[in-house]
Coordinates of C-alpha atoms and ligand atoms in Angstrom, one line a residue:
M59 CA 0.1 0.1 -0.1
I60 CA 1.5 3.2 -1.3
W61 CA 0.1 5.2 2.0
N62 CA 3.3 6.9 2.9
E63 CA 3.5 7.9 6.0
A64 CA 6.9 9.5 5.7
K65 CA 6.0 11.3 2.8
E66 CA 1.9 12.7 3.4
C67 CA 2.0 13.0 7.1
M68 CA 5.2 14.9 7.9
S69 CA 5.4 17.8 10.0
R70 CA 5.1 21.5 8.5
D71 CA 9.0 21.7 9.5
E72 CA 10.1 18.6 8.1
M73 CA 8.1 19.5 4.8
T74 CA 9.6 22.9 4.7
A75 CA 13.2 21.8 5.3
L76 CA 12.5 19.2 2.8
Q77 CA 11.4 21.6 0.0
N78 CA 14.2 23.8 0.8
A79 CA 16.8 21.6 0.0
R80 CA 14.9 20.5 -3.2
L81 CA 14.1 23.6 -4.3
V82 CA 18.0 24.8 -3.9
K83 CA 19.0 21.8 -5.8
T84 CA 16.7 22.4 -8.4
V85 CA 17.3 26.4 -9.1
N86 CA 21.1 25.2 -9.5
R87 CA 20.4 22.4 -11.9
V88 CA 18.0 24.7 -13.8
Y89 CA 20.3 27.6 -14.2
R90 CA 23.0 25.3 -14.9
N91 CA 21.4 23.3 -17.8
V92 CA 18.8 25.6 -19.3
E93 CA 19.3 28.7 -20.9
F94 CA 16.4 30.1 -20.6
Y95 CA 16.1 29.8 -16.6
R96 CA 20.0 31.1 -16.7
K97 CA 18.9 34.7 -18.9
K98 CA 15.6 35.2 -16.9
M99 CA 17.7 35.0 -13.3
Q100 CA 20.6 37.1 -14.7
N101 CA 17.9 39.7 -15.8
L102 CA 16.6 40.0 -12.7
G103 CA 19.9 39.8 -11.3
I104 CA 19.9 36.8 -9.5
E105 CA 22.5 34.1 -8.6
P106 CA 21.1 30.7 -7.4
G107 CA 23.1 31.4 -4.2
D108 CA 20.7 34.1 -3.2
I109 CA 17.9 31.1 -2.9
K110 CA 17.8 29.3 0.0
G111 CA 14.5 28.3 0.5
I112 CA 11.0 29.0 -0.4
E113 CA 10.8 32.4 1.6
D114 CA 13.1 33.2 -1.7
L115 CA 10.7 31.6 -4.2
P116 CA 9.0 35.4 -5.3
K117 CA 12.4 36.4 -6.4
L118 CA 12.0 33.8 -8.7
P119 CA 10.4 34.5 -12.2
Y120 CA 7.2 33.1 -13.7
T121 CA 7.3 30.4 -16.5
T122 CA 4.4 30.3 -18.8
K123 CA 2.9 28.2 -21.4
D124 CA 3.8 30.5 -24.1
D125 CA 7.9 30.2 -22.5
L126 CA 7.2 26.4 -23.3
R127 CA 5.8 27.3 -26.8
D128 CA 8.6 29.5 -27.7
N129 CA 11.3 27.1 -26.7
Y130 CA 9.2 24.3 -28.4
P131 CA 9.8 21.7 -28.8
C132 CA 12.6 20.8 -26.0
G133 CA 14.0 24.0 -25.5
L134 CA 13.4 23.9 -21.4
F135 CA 14.4 20.4 -20.7
A136 CA 17.4 20.1 -18.5
V137 CA 19.3 16.8 -19.5
P138 CA 20.3 15.7 -22.7
E139 CA 18.4 13.8 -25.2
T140 CA 19.7 10.4 -23.8
E141 CA 18.4 10.7 -20.6
V142 CA 14.5 11.4 -21.7
V143 CA 12.8 8.4 -21.9
R144 CA 9.2 9.7 -22.4
I145 CA 7.6 12.4 -24.4
H146 CA 4.1 13.8 -24.1
A147 CA 2.2 16.7 -25.3
S148 CA -0.7 18.7 -24.7
S149 CA -2.6 20.5 -27.5
G150 CA -4.2 23.1 -26.4
T151 CA -7.1 25.2 -28.3
T152 CA -4.5 27.7 -29.8
G153 CA -0.8 27.6 -31.7
K154 CA 1.6 24.8 -31.2
P155 CA 0.9 22.4 -28.7
T156 CA 3.6 21.9 -25.3
V157 CA 5.9 18.9 -25.5
V158 CA 7.2 17.9 -22.2
G159 CA 9.8 15.0 -21.1
Y160 CA 10.6 12.5 -19.0
S161 CA 13.4 11.0 -17.0
K162 CA 13.4 7.3 -15.8
R163 CA 13.2 8.9 -12.4
D164 CA 10.6 11.0 -13.4
I165 CA 8.3 8.2 -14.8
E166 CA 9.4 6.7 -11.4
I167 CA 8.0 9.8 -9.4
W168 CA 4.7 9.9 -11.7
Q169 CA 3.8 6.3 -10.8
E170 CA 4.2 6.8 -7.3
C171 CA 2.0 10.1 -7.0
V172 CA -0.6 8.2 -8.9
A173 CA -0.1 5.3 -7.0
R174 CA -0.6 7.4 -4.3
V175 CA -4.3 9.0 -5.3
L176 CA -5.7 5.7 -6.2
T177 CA -4.6 4.6 -2.9
M178 CA -6.5 7.5 -1.4
V179 CA -9.5 6.4 -3.5
G180 CA -9.6 2.8 -1.9
V181 CA -8.0 1.1 -4.7
T182 CA -5.2 -2.0 -3.7
R183 CA -3.3 -4.2 -5.8
Y184 CA -6.4 -6.6 -5.6
D185 CA -8.5 -4.2 -8.1
K186 CA -8.9 -4.2 -11.8
V187 CA -8.5 -0.5 -13.0
Q188 CA -10.4 0.5 -16.3
V189 CA -8.1 3.0 -17.8
S190 CA -10.5 4.8 -19.8
Y191 CA -8.7 8.0 -20.3
G192 CA -7.2 8.7 -23.9
Y193 CA -3.6 6.8 -24.6
G194 CA -1.5 8.6 -26.5
L195 CA 0.3 12.1 -25.9
F196 CA -2.1 13.0 -23.4
T197 CA -0.7 11.9 -20.1
G198 CA -4.1 10.2 -19.1
G199 CA -4.0 7.2 -20.3
L200 CA 0.0 6.6 -19.9
G201 CA -0.2 8.2 -16.0
L202 CA -2.9 6.3 -14.7
H203 CA -2.3 3.0 -16.1
Y204 CA 1.6 3.6 -14.9
G205 CA 0.5 4.2 -11.6
A206 CA -2.3 1.3 -11.5
E207 CA 0.6 -0.9 -12.5
Y208 CA 2.8 0.1 -9.8
L209 CA 0.6 -0.3 -7.1
G210 CA -0.2 -3.8 -8.2
A211 CA -3.4 -3.6 -9.9
V212 CA -4.6 -4.8 -12.7
A213 CA -4.3 -2.0 -15.7
V214 CA -6.9 -2.2 -18.4
P215 CA -6.2 -0.3 -21.2
M216 CA -9.1 0.8 -22.5
S217 CA -8.2 4.4 -24.0
S218 CA -11.4 6.6 -24.6
G219 CA -14.9 6.0 -26.6
N220 CA -16.6 2.7 -27.6
T221 CA -19.2 3.4 -25.0
R222 CA -20.5 0.3 -25.6
K223 CA -17.4 -2.0 -25.4
Q224 CA -16.7 -0.5 -22.2
I225 CA -19.3 -1.6 -20.9
T226 CA -18.9 -5.3 -21.7
M227 CA -15.3 -5.1 -20.8
M228 CA -16.5 -3.6 -17.1
E229 CA -18.8 -6.5 -17.0
D230 CA -16.8 -9.4 -18.2
L231 CA -13.5 -8.6 -16.8
G232 CA -14.9 -7.4 -13.6
C233 CA -13.3 -4.3 -13.3
T234 CA -14.0 -2.4 -10.1
A235 CA -12.4 0.8 -10.6
I236 CA -12.8 3.3 -13.3
A237 CA -10.5 6.3 -14.6
C238 CA -12.0 8.8 -16.9
T239 CA -12.9 12.6 -17.4
P240 CA -16.1 13.1 -15.1
S241 CA -18.0 13.8 -18.2
Y242 CA -17.7 11.0 -20.1
L243 CA -18.6 8.8 -16.8
L244 CA -21.7 10.6 -16.6
H245 CA -22.3 9.5 -20.2
L246 CA -21.2 6.0 -19.1
A247 CA -23.8 5.9 -16.4
E248 CA -26.4 6.6 -18.4
A249 CA -25.4 4.3 -20.8
I250 CA -25.1 1.8 -18.5
K251 CA -28.5 2.6 -17.2
E252 CA -29.9 2.0 -20.9
Y253 CA -28.5 -1.2 -21.2
D254 CA -29.6 -2.6 -17.8
K255 CA -25.8 -3.4 -16.8
L256 CA -26.2 -1.5 -12.9
D257 CA -26.2 -4.8 -11.6
K258 CA -23.9 -6.3 -13.9
I259 CA -21.2 -4.4 -12.6
K260 CA -18.7 -4.6 -9.7
L261 CA -17.4 -1.0 -9.7
K262 CA -16.4 0.4 -6.4
Y263 CA -14.7 3.2 -7.1
A264 CA -13.6 5.9 -9.9
V265 CA -10.9 8.6 -10.6
C266 CA -12.1 11.4 -12.2
G267 CA -10.1 14.6 -13.5
A268 CA -8.8 16.7 -16.4
E269 CA -11.5 19.4 -16.4
A270 CA -13.6 21.0 -14.0
W271 CA -16.5 19.7 -12.3
T272 CA -18.5 20.2 -9.5
E273 CA -19.3 18.3 -6.1
N274 CA -23.1 17.9 -6.9
M275 CA -21.9 16.1 -10.6
R276 CA -19.4 13.6 -7.8
L277 CA -22.5 12.9 -6.0
Q278 CA -24.6 12.3 -9.0
I279 CA -22.1 10.0 -11.0
E280 CA -21.8 8.4 -7.0
K281 CA -25.4 7.9 -6.9
M282 CA -26.5 6.5 -10.3
L283 CA -23.4 4.0 -10.2
N284 CA -23.4 3.3 -6.5
I285 CA -19.6 3.7 -6.1
N286 CA -17.2 6.2 -4.5
C287 CA -15.9 8.9 -6.8
H288 CA -13.1 11.1 -6.1
D289 CA -10.9 13.6 -7.9
I290 CA -7.7 13.6 -9.7
Y291 CA -5.5 16.7 -10.7
G292 CA -2.6 17.4 -12.7
L293 CA -1.3 19.1 -16.2
S294 CA 1.0 17.7 -18.6
E295 CA 3.7 20.6 -18.1
I296 CA 3.8 19.8 -14.7
M297 CA 4.1 16.2 -14.6
G298 CA 0.5 15.0 -15.6
P299 CA -2.4 13.3 -13.8
G300 CA -1.6 12.6 -9.9
V301 CA -0.5 16.5 -9.0
A302 CA -3.0 16.1 -6.1
G303 CA -5.8 14.3 -5.2
D304 CA -9.1 13.9 -2.8
C305 CA -9.3 11.5 0.0
Q306 CA -11.9 10.0 1.6
Y307 CA -13.8 13.5 3.3
H308 CA -13.2 15.0 -0.2
N309 CA -12.4 18.1 1.1
G310 CA -10.2 19.7 -1.0
L311 CA -7.2 17.9 -3.0
H312 CA -4.2 16.9 -1.1
I313 CA -1.4 18.4 -2.9
Y314 CA 2.0 16.2 -3.3
E315 CA 4.4 19.0 -2.0
D316 CA 7.4 17.1 -1.5
H317 CA 7.3 17.0 -5.6
F318 CA 5.2 20.0 -6.2
L319 CA 5.4 23.5 -4.5
P320 CA 2.2 25.2 -4.8
E321 CA 1.4 29.3 -4.2
I322 CA -1.7 31.2 -5.0
I323 CA -1.7 34.3 -6.4
D324 CA -3.9 37.0 -7.9
P325 CA -4.0 36.6 -11.4
N326 CA -3.7 40.3 -12.4
T327 CA -1.5 41.4 -9.5
L328 CA 0.7 38.7 -9.3
K329 CA 0.9 38.8 -5.6
P330 CA 0.2 36.2 -3.1
V331 CA -3.4 35.7 -1.7
A332 CA -4.2 34.7 2.0
E333 CA -4.4 31.3 3.1
G334 CA -8.2 30.3 1.8
E335 CA -8.6 32.8 -0.9
Q336 CA -9.3 32.2 -4.4
G337 CA -6.5 32.8 -7.0
E338 CA -4.3 31.9 -9.5
L339 CA -2.5 27.9 -8.8
V340 CA 1.2 28.2 -9.4
L341 CA 3.5 25.5 -8.9
T342 CA 7.4 24.3 -8.8
T343 CA 9.0 21.4 -9.5
I344 CA 11.5 20.2 -6.6
T345 CA 12.2 16.7 -8.0
K346 CA 11.6 17.0 -12.0
E347 CA 14.8 15.8 -13.5
A348 CA 14.1 16.9 -17.5
L349 CA 12.0 19.4 -17.2
P350 CA 12.1 21.2 -14.2
L351 CA 9.8 24.2 -14.3
L352 CA 10.2 27.4 -11.7
R353 CA 6.8 28.8 -10.9
Y354 CA 4.3 27.7 -13.8
R355 CA 1.3 29.8 -14.2
T356 CA -1.3 27.0 -14.7
K357 CA -4.1 29.1 -14.9
D358 CA -6.3 27.4 -12.9
L359 CA -8.4 28.9 -10.2
T360 CA -8.6 27.5 -6.4
S361 CA -7.5 28.0 -3.0
I362 CA -5.2 26.5 -0.5
S363 CA -5.2 25.2 3.0
Y364 CA -2.6 24.5 5.4
K365 CA -4.7 22.7 7.9
K366 CA -4.4 19.2 8.7
C367 CA -7.3 16.5 7.2
E368 CA -9.2 14.7 9.0
C369 CA -7.8 11.7 7.1
G370 CA -4.5 12.3 9.1
R371 CA -2.4 13.6 5.9
T372 CA -0.5 16.9 6.9
L373 CA -0.3 17.7 3.0
A374 CA -2.1 21.1 1.9
R375 CA -4.9 21.1 0.1
I376 CA -6.3 23.1 -2.8
S377 CA -9.9 23.4 -2.9
R378 CA -12.0 21.7 -6.2
F379 CA -11.2 23.9 -9.1
K380 CA -14.0 26.3 -10.1
G381 CA -12.4 26.7 -13.4
R382 CA -9.4 28.2 -15.5
S383 CA -8.7 31.7 -15.9
D384 CA -9.0 31.4 -19.5
D385 CA -11.8 29.4 -19.2
M386 CA -13.6 32.6 -17.9
L387 CA -16.2 34.4 -20.3
I388 CA -17.1 37.9 -19.8
I389 CA -20.5 38.6 -21.2
R390 CA -21.8 42.1 -20.5
G391 CA -19.1 42.3 -18.3
V392 CA -19.6 40.0 -16.0
N393 CA -17.4 37.0 -15.7
V394 CA -19.1 33.8 -15.8
F395 CA -17.6 30.3 -15.9
P396 CA -19.1 27.1 -16.8
S397 CA -19.1 25.4 -13.6
Q398 CA -21.4 28.2 -12.4
V399 CA -24.2 26.9 -14.9
E400 CA -23.3 23.1 -14.0
A401 CA -24.2 24.1 -10.3
A402 CA -27.5 25.6 -10.9
L403 CA -28.2 23.0 -13.4
M404 CA -27.9 20.3 -10.7
E405 CA -30.7 21.8 -8.7
V406 CA -32.9 21.0 -11.8
E407 CA -35.5 17.8 -12.3
G408 CA -36.2 17.0 -15.3
I409 CA -33.1 17.5 -17.5
N410 CA -29.7 15.6 -17.2
Q411 CA -26.3 17.0 -16.7
H412 CA -25.1 17.3 -20.3
F413 CA -25.3 21.1 -21.7
L414 CA -23.7 23.9 -23.9
M415 CA -23.2 27.6 -23.5
I416 CA -23.7 29.2 -26.5
V417 CA -22.0 33.1 -26.9
D418 CA -23.0 35.1 -29.6
R419 CA -22.8 39.0 -30.4
V420 CA -26.2 40.5 -31.6
N421 CA -26.7 44.5 -32.2
N422 CA -23.4 44.6 -30.0
L423 CA -24.6 42.9 -27.5
D424 CA -23.2 39.8 -25.9
V425 CA -25.8 37.1 -25.5
L426 CA -25.7 33.9 -23.9
E427 CA -28.0 30.8 -25.0
V428 CA -27.9 27.4 -22.5
W429 CA -29.1 24.5 -24.4
V430 CA -30.4 21.8 -21.6
E431 CA -31.4 18.4 -22.5
A432 CA -34.8 17.9 -21.3
E433 CA -36.4 14.3 -20.3
E434 CA -38.8 13.4 -23.3
E435 CA -41.9 13.5 -21.8
Y436 CA -41.6 17.7 -21.7
F437 CA -41.6 17.9 -25.6
A438 CA -45.8 16.1 -25.7
D439 CA -47.1 19.0 -23.1
E440 CA -46.1 22.4 -24.0
A441 CA -47.3 23.9 -20.5
K442 CA -44.8 21.7 -18.9
L443 CA -41.7 22.4 -20.9
N444 CA -42.3 26.5 -20.7
S445 CA -42.8 26.2 -16.9
L446 CA -39.0 24.0 -17.0
V447 CA -37.8 26.6 -19.2
K448 CA -38.7 29.6 -16.9
N449 CA -37.5 27.7 -13.9
I450 CA -33.6 27.1 -15.3
T451 CA -34.3 30.9 -16.5
H452 CA -34.4 32.1 -13.0
L453 CA -32.3 29.6 -11.7
L454 CA -29.2 31.0 -14.3
K455 CA -30.4 34.2 -13.5
Q456 CA -29.7 34.4 -10.0
A457 CA -26.5 32.1 -10.5
L458 CA -24.7 34.1 -13.0
G459 CA -26.4 37.7 -12.3
L460 CA -27.2 37.7 -16.2
A461 CA -30.0 37.3 -18.5
V462 CA -30.1 34.1 -20.2
N463 CA -31.9 32.6 -23.3
V464 CA -32.5 28.7 -21.9
K465 CA -33.1 26.4 -25.2
P466 CA -34.3 22.9 -24.4
V467 CA -33.0 20.2 -26.4
K468 CA -34.0 16.7 -26.7
P469 CA -32.2 14.1 -24.9
K470 CA -28.9 13.1 -26.9
T471 CA -29.1 16.1 -29.2
I472 CA -25.8 17.5 -27.2
E473 CA -22.7 15.4 -28.4
R474 CA -21.1 13.4 -26.0
S475 CA -17.2 13.7 -24.9
E476 CA -15.2 10.9 -24.7
G477 CA -12.0 12.8 -23.1
K478 CA -12.7 16.6 -22.0
A479 CA -16.2 18.1 -22.4
K480 CA -16.6 21.0 -24.7
R481 CA -19.2 23.2 -22.8
V482 CA -18.4 26.7 -24.5
I483 CA -19.0 27.9 -28.2
D484 CA -18.1 31.2 -28.5
N485 CA -19.4 32.8 -31.5
R486 CA -18.3 35.9 -30.6
Q487 CA -15.7 38.2 -33.0
Y488 CA -12.9 39.2 -31.4
I489 CA -11.0 41.8 -33.5
Ligands
DLL523 O1 -5.7 16.6 -18.1 C1 -4.0 15.7 -16.7 C2 -4.6 14.6 -15.9 C3 -5.1 13.6 -16.7 C4 -5.3 15.2 -14.8 C5 -6.2 12.8 -16.3 C6 -6.1 14.2 -14.4 C7 -6.8 13.1 -15.1 P1 -3.7 18.4 -19.2 O2 -4.3 18.2 -20.4 O3 -2.3 19.0 -19.9 O4 -3.4 17.3 -18.3 O5 -4.6 19.7 -18.6 C8 -4.1 20.0 -18.0 O6 -6.9 20.6 -17.1 O7 -4.5 22.7 -16.0 C9 -6.7 22.2 -15.7 O8 -7.4 23.1 -16.3 C10 -8.0 21.0 -16.3 N1 -7.9 19.7 -14.9 C11 -7.0 18.5 -14.7 N2 -7.5 18.0 -14.0 C12 -8.3 18.7 -13.4 C13 -9.3 18.8 -12.1 C14 -4.6 16.5 -17.9 N3 -9.3 17.7 -11.2 C15 -5.7 21.3 -17.3 N4 -10.6 19.3 -12.1 C16 -5.6 21.4 -15.7 C17 -10.2 20.6 -12.8 C18 -8.4 19.6 -13.9 N5 -9.3 21.0 -14.2

């Protein structure tokens, strides 16, 4: 079992001492081996010797996704090519992909971090984990796969898609755990119900991440499948899945601070925010060999708590992600996150959780239309359908502080995703 007390339950002083030593080593390595960081530090007038521990973190430069793109493909690598044993890449929505590399040691640490999350979820070496994240350049499939094997569980490399086959294999092999995006698990849960397979499957746990989702959606999935569902966070630039995950108390995600130093900053002023306050998560890798990153701006919005968790872990916890600062839509001056719409729709009877937000600009005014899938019976009764629409319109107005057009559509109209869900179509022209 990878319940690693030595790493997950150390005192704050012990953790700080470990982080200080690892940060100093990392800063020296990047200064020596990565021209980009050497130049950035020289421009700021800092030498590696100026960094004595984590209290000196604010002196270091930030790194952004654009820095990785500008040094495409491998310009930020800190080891010679011969030391690299794996490459992944994240496609993103614009521009070139970002390429990330791993040394043998990086892969070992990655496996251990994923295995730690799986252990938190309850998975043991007696379980079979159906890995339904995409395999390939995306880190989800291989990340979960190697973590499950490292734990000694059976990894079933289904990859994403082909829902019917997913259910058949789940039934035939008796898979007890599944790893996939929450939106895909919701889709899978509906299909399991439709094919009347709920009492044929042995699923007990799910490990979901790679996109923002709500606590209500977690509870909904748990209810539909009668399983324990957990959150796993990560990003390719920093490692992949396994940077953080939530325990049985679901009170924030434990972040593996012995490998990744978290900071929360105000994305506008770039100043740190107080414990418990919402801001952008910034991560510094302190054990990565192939691609160490200093103060990487994740754009993910969360808050941090250093209070000890009921589960006994002393690792800091980050709150469930609200979304990304670049997911945030500004509609008629109001900041809107898809997660707010998801949370509001969870309250409504008669619809499922699939929705689509379409933003248009009509006569210079931004208009938000939200498509929701209403149950079939509503379409046979106009009054009932109108009342449903009225109710949702009111709830969304309250939740977002913005008038919204609600369009009811028949079940299965909205395209299902096999990976990360696409919740927003923004048709506005940006000049
Ligand atoms: O999504 C890695 C991953 C795979 C995580 C499988 C969890 C499970 P990227 O494709 O680089 O890597 O996308 C990273 O996805 O910055 C967040 O915006 C989002 N994200 C990942 N996990 C969560 C989560 C993988 N649990 C980006 N909650 C990140 C909310 C998440 N957002």
